[in-house]
Short mmCIF file of C-alpha atoms and ligand atoms in Angstrom, two decimals:
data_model
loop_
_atom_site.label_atom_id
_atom_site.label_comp_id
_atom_site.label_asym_id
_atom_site.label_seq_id
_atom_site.Cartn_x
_atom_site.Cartn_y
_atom_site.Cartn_z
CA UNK A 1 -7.39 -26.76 -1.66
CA UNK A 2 -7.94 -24.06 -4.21
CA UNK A 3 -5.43 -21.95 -5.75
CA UNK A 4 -5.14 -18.26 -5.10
CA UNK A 5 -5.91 -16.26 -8.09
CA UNK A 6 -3.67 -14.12 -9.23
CA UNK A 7 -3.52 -11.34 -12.18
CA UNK A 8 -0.81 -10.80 -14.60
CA UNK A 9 -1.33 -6.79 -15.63
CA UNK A 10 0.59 -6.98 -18.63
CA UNK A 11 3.12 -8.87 -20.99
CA UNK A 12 5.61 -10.51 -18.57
CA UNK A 13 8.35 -13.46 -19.45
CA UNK A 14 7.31 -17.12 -20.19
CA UNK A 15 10.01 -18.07 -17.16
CA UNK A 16 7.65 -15.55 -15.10
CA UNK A 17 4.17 -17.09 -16.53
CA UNK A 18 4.95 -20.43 -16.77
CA UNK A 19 6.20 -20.13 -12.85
CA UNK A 20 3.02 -18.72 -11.72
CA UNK A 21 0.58 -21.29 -13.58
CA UNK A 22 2.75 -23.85 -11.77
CA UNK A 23 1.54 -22.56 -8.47
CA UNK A 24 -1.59 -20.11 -8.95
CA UNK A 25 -4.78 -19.76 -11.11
CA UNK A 26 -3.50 -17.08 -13.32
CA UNK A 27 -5.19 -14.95 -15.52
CA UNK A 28 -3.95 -12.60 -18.04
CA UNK A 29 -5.30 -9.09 -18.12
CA UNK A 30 -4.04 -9.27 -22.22
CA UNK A 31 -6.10 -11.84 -23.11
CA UNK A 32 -9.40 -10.13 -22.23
CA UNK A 33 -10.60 -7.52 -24.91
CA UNK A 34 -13.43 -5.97 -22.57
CA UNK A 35 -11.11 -5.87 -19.53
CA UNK A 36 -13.74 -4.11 -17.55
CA UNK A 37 -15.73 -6.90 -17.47
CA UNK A 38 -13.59 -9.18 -17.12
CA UNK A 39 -12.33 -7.52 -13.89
CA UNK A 40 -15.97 -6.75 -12.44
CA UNK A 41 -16.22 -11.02 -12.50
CA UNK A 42 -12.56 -12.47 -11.81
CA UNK A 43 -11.68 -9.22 -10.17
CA UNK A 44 -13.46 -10.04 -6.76
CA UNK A 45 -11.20 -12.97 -6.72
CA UNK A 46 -8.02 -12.14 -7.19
CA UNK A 47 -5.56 -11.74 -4.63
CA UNK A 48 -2.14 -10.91 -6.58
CA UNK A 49 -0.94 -9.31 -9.55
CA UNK A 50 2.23 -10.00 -10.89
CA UNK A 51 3.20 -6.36 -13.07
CA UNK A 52 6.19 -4.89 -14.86
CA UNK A 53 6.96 -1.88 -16.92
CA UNK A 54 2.99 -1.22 -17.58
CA UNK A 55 2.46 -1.22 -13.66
CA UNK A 56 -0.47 -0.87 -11.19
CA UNK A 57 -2.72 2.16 -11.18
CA UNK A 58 -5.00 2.83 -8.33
CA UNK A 59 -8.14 2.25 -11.13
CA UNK A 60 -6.75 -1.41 -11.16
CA UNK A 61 -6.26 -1.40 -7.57
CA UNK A 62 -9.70 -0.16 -7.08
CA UNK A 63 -10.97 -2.77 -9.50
CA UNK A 64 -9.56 -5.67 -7.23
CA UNK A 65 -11.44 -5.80 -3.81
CA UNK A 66 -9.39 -8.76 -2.58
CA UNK A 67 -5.88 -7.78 -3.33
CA UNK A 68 -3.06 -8.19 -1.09
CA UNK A 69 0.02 -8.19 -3.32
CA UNK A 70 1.15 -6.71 -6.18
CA UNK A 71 4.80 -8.04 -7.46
CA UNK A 72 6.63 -5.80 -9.37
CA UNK A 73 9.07 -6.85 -12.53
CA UNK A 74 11.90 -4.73 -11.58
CA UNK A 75 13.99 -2.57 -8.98
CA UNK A 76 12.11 0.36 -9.61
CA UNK A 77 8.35 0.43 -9.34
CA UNK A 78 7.50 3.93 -9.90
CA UNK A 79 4.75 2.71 -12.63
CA UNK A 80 2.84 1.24 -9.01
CA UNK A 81 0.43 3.36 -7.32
CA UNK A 82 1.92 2.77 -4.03
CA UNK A 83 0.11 5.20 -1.72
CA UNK A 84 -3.26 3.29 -3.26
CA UNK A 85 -1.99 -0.20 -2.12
CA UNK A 86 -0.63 1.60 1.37
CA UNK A 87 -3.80 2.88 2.14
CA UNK A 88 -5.68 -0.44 1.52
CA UNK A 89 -2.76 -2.33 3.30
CA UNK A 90 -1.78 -3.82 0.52
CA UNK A 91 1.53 -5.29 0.00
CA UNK A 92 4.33 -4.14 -2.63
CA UNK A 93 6.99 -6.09 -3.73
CA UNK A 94 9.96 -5.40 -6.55
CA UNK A 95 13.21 -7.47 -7.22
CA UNK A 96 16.46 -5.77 -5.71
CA UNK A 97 20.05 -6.87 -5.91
CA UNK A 98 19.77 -9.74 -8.67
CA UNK A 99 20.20 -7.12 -11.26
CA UNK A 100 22.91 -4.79 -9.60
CA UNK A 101 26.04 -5.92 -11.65
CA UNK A 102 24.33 -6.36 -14.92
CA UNK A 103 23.28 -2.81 -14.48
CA UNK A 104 26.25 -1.28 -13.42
CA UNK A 105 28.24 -3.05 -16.36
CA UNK A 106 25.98 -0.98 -18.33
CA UNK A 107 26.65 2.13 -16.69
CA UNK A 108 30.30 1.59 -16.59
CA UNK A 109 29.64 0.59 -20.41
CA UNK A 110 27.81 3.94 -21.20
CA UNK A 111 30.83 6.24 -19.82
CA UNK A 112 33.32 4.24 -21.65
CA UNK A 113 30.97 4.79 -24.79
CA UNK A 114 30.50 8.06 -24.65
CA UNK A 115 33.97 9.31 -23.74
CA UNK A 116 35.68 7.46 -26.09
CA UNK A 117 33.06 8.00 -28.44
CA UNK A 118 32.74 4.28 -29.39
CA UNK A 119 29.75 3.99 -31.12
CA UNK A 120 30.66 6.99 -33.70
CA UNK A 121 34.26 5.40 -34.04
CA UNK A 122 32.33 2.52 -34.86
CA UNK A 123 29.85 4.39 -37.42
CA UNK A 124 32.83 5.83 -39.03
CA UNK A 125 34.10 2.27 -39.87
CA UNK A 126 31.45 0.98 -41.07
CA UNK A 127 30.88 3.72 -43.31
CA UNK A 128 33.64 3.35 -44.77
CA UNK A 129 35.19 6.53 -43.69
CA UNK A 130 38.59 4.82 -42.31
CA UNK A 131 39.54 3.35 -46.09
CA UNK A 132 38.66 6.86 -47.51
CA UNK A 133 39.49 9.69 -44.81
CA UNK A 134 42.00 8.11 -42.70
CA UNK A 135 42.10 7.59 -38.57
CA UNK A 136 39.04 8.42 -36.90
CA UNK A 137 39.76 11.77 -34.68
CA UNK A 138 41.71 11.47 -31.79
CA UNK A 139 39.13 11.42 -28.62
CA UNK A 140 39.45 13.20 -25.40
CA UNK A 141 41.21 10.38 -23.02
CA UNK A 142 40.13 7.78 -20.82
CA UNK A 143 38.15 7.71 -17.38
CA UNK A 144 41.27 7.67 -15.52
CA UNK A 145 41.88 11.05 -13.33
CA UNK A 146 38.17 11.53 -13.87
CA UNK A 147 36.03 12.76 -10.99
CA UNK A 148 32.76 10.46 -11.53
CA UNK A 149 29.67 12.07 -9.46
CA UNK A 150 26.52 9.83 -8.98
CA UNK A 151 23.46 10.71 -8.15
CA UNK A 152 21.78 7.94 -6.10
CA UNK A 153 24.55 6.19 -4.52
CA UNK A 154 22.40 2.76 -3.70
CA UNK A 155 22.56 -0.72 -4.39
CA UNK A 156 23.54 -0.12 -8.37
CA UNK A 157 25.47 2.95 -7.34
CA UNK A 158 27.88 1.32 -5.17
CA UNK A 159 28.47 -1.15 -8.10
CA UNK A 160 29.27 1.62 -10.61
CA UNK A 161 31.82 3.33 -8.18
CA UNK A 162 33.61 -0.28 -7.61
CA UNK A 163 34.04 0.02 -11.31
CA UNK A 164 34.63 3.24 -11.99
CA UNK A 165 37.42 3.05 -8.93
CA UNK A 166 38.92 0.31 -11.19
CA UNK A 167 39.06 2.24 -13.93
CA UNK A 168 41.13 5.17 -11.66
CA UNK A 169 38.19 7.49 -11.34
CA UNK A 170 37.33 9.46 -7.86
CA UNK A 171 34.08 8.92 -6.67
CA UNK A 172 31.64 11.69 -5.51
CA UNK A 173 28.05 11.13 -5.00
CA UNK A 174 24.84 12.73 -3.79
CA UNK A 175 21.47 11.76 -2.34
CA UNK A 176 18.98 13.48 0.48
CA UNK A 177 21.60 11.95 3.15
CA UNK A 178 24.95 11.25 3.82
CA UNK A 179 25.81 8.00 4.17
CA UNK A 180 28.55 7.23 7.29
CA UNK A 181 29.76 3.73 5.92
CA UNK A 182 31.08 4.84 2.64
CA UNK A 183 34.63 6.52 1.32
CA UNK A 184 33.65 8.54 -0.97
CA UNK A 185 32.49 12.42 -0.57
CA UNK A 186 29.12 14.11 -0.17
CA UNK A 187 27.47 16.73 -1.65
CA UNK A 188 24.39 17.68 -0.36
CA UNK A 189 23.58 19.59 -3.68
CA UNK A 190 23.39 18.30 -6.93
CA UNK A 191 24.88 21.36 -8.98
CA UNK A 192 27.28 21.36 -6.87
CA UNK A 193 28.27 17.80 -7.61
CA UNK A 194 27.81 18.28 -11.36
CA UNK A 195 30.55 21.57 -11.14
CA UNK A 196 32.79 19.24 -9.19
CA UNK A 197 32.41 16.53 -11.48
CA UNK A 198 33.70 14.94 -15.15
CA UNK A 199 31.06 12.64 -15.42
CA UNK A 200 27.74 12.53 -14.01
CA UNK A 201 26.15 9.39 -13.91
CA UNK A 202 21.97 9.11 -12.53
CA UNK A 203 21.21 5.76 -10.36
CA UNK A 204 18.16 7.14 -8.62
CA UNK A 205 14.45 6.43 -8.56
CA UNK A 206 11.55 8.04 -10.95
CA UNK A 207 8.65 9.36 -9.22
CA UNK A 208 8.03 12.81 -8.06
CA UNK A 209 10.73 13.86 -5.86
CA UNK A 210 13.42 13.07 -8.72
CA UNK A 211 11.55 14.36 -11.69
CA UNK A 212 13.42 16.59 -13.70
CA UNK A 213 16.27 17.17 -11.23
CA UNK A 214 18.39 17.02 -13.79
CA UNK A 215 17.72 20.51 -15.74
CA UNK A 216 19.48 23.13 -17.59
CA UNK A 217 21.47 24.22 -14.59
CA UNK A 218 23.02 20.98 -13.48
CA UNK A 219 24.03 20.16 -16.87
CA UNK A 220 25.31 24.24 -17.16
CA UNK A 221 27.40 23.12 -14.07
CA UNK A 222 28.46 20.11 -15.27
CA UNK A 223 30.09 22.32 -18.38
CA UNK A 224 31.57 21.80 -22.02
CA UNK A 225 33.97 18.71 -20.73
CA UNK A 226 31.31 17.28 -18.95
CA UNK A 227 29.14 13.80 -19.83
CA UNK A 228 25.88 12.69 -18.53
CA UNK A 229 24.44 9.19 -18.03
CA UNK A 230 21.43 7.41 -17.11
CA UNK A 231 20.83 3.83 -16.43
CA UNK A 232 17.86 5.20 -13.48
CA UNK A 233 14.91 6.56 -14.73
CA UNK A 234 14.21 8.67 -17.72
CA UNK A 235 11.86 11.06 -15.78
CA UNK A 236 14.76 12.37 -13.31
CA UNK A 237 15.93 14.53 -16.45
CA UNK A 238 14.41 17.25 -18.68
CA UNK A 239 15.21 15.78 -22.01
CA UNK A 240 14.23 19.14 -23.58
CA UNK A 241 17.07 20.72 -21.79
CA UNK A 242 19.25 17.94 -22.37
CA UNK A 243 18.95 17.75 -26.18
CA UNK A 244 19.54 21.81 -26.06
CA UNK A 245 22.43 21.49 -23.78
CA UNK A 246 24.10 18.33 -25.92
CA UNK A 247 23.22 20.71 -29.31
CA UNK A 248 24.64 23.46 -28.18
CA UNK A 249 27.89 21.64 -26.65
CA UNK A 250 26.91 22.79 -23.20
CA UNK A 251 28.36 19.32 -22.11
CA UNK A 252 30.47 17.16 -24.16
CA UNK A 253 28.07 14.00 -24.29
CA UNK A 254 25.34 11.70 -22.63
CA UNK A 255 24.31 7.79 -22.60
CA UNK A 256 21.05 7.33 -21.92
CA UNK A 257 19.54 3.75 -21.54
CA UNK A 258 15.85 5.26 -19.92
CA UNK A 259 13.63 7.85 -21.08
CA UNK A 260 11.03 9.75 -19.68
CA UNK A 261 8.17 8.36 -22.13
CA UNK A 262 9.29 5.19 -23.35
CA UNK A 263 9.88 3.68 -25.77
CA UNK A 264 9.62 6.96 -27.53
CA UNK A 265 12.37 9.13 -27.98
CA UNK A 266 12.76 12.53 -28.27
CA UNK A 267 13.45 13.38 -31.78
CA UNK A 268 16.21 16.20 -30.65
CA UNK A 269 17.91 13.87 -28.59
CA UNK A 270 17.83 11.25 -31.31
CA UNK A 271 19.43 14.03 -33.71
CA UNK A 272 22.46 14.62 -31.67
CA UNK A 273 25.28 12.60 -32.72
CA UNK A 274 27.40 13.30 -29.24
CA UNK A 275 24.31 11.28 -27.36
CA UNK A 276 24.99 7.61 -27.19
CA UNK A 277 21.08 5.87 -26.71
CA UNK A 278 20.49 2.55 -25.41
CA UNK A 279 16.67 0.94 -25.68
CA UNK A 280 16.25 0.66 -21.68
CA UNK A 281 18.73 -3.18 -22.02
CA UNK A 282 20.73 -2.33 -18.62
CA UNK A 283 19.21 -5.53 -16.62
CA UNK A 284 18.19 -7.10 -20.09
CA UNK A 285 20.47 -10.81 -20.27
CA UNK A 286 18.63 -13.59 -19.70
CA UNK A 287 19.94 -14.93 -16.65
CA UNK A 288 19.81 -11.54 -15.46
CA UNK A 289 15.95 -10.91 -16.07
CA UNK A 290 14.96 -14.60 -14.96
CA UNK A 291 17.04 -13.98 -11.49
CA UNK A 292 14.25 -10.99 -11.57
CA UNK A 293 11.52 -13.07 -12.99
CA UNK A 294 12.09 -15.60 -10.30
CA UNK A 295 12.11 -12.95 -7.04
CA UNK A 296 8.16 -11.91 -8.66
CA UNK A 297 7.22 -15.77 -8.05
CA UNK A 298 9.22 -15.96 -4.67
CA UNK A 299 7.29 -12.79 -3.20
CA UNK A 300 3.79 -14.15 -4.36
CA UNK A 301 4.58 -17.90 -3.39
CA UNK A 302 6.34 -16.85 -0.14
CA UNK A 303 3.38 -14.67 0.58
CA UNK A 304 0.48 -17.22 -0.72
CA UNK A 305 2.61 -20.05 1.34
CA UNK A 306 3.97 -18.26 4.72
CA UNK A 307 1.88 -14.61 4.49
CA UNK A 308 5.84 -12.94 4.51
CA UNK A 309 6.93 -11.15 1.74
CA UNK A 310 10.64 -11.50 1.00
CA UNK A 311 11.08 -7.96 -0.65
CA UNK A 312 8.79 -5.64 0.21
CA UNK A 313 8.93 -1.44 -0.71
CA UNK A 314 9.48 0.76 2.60
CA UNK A 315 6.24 2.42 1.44
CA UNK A 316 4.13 -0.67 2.33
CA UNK A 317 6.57 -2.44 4.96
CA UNK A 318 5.69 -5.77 6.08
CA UNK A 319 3.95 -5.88 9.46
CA UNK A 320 3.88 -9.54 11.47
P1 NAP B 1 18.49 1.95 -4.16
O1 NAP B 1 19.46 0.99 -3.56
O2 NAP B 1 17.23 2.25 -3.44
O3 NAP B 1 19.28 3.32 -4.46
C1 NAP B 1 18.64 4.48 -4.83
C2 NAP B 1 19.51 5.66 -4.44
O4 NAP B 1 18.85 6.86 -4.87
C3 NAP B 1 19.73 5.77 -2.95
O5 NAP B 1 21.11 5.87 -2.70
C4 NAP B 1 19.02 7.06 -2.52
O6 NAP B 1 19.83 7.74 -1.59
C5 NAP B 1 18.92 7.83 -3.85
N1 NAP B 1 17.71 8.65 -3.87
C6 NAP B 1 16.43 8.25 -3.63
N2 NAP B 1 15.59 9.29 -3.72
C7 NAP B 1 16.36 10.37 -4.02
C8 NAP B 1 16.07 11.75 -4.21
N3 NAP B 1 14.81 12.23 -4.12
N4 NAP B 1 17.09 12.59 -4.51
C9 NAP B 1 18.36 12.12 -4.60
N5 NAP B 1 18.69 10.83 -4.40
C10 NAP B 1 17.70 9.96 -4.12
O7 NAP B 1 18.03 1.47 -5.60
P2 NAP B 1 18.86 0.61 -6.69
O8 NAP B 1 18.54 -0.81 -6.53
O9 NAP B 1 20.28 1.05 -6.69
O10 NAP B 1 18.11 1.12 -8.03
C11 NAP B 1 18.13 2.49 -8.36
C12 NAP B 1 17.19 2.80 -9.51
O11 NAP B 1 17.76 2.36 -10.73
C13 NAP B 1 15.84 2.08 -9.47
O12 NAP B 1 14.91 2.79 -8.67
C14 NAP B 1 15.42 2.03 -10.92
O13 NAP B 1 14.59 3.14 -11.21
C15 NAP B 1 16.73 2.16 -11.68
N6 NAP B 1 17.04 0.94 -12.45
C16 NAP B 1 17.15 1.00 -13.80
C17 NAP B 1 17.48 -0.14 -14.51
C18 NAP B 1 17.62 -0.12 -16.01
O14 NAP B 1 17.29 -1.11 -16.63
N7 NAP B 1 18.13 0.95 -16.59
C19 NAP B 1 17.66 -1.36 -13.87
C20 NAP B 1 17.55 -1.37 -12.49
C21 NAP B 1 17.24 -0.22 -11.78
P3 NAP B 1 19.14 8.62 -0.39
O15 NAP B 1 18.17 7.68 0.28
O16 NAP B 1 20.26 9.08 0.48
O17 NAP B 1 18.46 9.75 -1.07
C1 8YV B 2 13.77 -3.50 -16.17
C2 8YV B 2 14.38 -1.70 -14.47
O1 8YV B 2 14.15 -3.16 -17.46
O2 8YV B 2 14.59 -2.94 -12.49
C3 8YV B 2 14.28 -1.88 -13.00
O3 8YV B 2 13.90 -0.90 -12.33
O4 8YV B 2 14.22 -0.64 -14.99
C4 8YV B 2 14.77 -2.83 -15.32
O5 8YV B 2 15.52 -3.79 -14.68
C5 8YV B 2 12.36 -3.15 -16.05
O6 8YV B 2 11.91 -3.27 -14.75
C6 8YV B 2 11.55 -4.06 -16.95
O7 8YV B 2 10.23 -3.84 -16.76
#
């Protein structure tokens, strides 16, 4: 029986490659210097594509007349056109819940960073400023007795508030609902959560209806003792007005691990010493990213195999 072809759309980890050779005829979009033709030939055979941070545009889509999955690299798949593959009922899959602690460590990791100013304590030392100048300056104080708000209080969010309840912080979060099963309170409005809040940490999707939520006036609310971090998406805040607001000591600090364009990073925020920056590493261990790795080969094998998906997006749900 022949093998169903399927598409890797960009760099993607041996574990993930050599998995898919073992089961499909795979070709690799970066291997093909005139990918247009190369897709107007293989293209009319390929039924999945196996993507991560480079995604799936609805030019690809539209390339592939036979495509009924595309697996994503990753909980969030804002880079995927889904409303293309919806329309042409085609499947979308990402990787949820392998990654949630290794991403929450790093959020817990960011606060802890930032508030006790770690990385510069760190800077000082190596700089030789300890020998010379003395102590490094005494910092603000721990999380405890903080009020931590988060903004997207899902499958990573609920990690981070098990930590930062640890850690004696009150949780607060916000969303577009309420949620009835969990302890913690609800605001229905973002600068109002950031005005209520010590920290303010963002766990929610990229894509349209987050982008730039995060702006001038939610980090005005979240005020001069305030810190910001974001192991989500870098889209979700204007990094303009966050550079201003960390210049001008509007807030205290931020720790960023996502950006809006990466990997570049604004030069202003790269200038301000009270912004700790991470290069997007929050799910990045290796047993961490093959767990991920080995839900994109599930999805296409499960679907190849049984025509189920095992985790589909709610914008192209599985129908029997
Ligand atoms: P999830 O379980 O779907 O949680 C997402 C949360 O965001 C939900 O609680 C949802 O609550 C909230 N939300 C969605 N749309 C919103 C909106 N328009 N306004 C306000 N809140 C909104 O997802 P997850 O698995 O926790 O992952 C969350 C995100 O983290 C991913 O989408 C991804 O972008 C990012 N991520 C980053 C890394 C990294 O390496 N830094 C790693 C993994 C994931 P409501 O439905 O009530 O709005
Ligand atoms: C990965 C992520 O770094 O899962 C996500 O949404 O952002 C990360 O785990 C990314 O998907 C790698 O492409």
């Amino acid at each position: 029986m022949s093998r169903p072809e399927v598409l890797i759309a960009g760099p993607m980890l041996p574990y993930v490659v050599d998995g898919l050779e073992s089961r499909f005829t795979v070709h690799k979009i970066w291997e093909h210097d005139d990918r247009d033709a190369f897709l107007a030939d293989a293209g009319k055979r390929i039924r999945g594509v196996a993507c991560s941070y480079t995604g799936v545009d609805m030019a690809l889509i539209n390339q592939l007349p036979k495509l009924e999955i595309i697996s994503n690299f990753g909980v969030g798949y804002d880079a995927v056109d889904t409303k293309a593959a919806a329309a042409r009922g085609i499947i979308v899959t990402h990787t949820p819940g392998v990654l949630d602690d290794e991403v929450a460590d790093t959020g817990l990791a960011l606060m802890l960073m930032c508030v006790r100013e770690l990385p510069a304590a760190e800077r000082y030392l190596r700089a030789g400023r300890w020998v010379k100048e003395g102590p490094y300056p005494l910092t603000r104080g721990s999380l405890k007795g903080r009020t931590l708000g988060i903004l997207g209080l899902g499958r990573i969010g609920k990690q981070v508030a098990k930590r930062a309840e640890a850690c004696g912080m009150s949780i607060v979060y916000h969303g577009r609902s309420e949620q009835a099963d969990v302890p913690y309170r609800y605001f229905a409005s973002l600068t109002e959560m950031a005005k209520a809040c010590d920290v303010l940490i963002s766990v929610a999707p990229g894509g349209a209806a987050t982008h730039h939520i995060i702006n001038a006036a939610v980090l005005s609310a979240l005020g001069p003792g305030g810190y910001f971090v974001n192991i989500g998406r870098g889209s979700v805040v204007d990094e303009a007005a966050l550079a201003e607001a960390l210049d001008r000591r509007v807030i205290a600090g931020a720790g960023l691990d996502v950006y809006e364009f990466e990997p570049k990073v604004p030069a202003a925020l790269m200038a301000c010493d009270n912004a700790v920056l991470l290069p997007h590493v929050a799910s990045a261990s290796i047993p961490t990213r093959n767990a991920m790795g080995q839900l994109v080969i599930d999805n296409l094998v499960s679907w190849f195999d049984t025509g189920h998906p095992v985790t589909p997006v709610p914008e192209t749900p599985f129908k029997a």
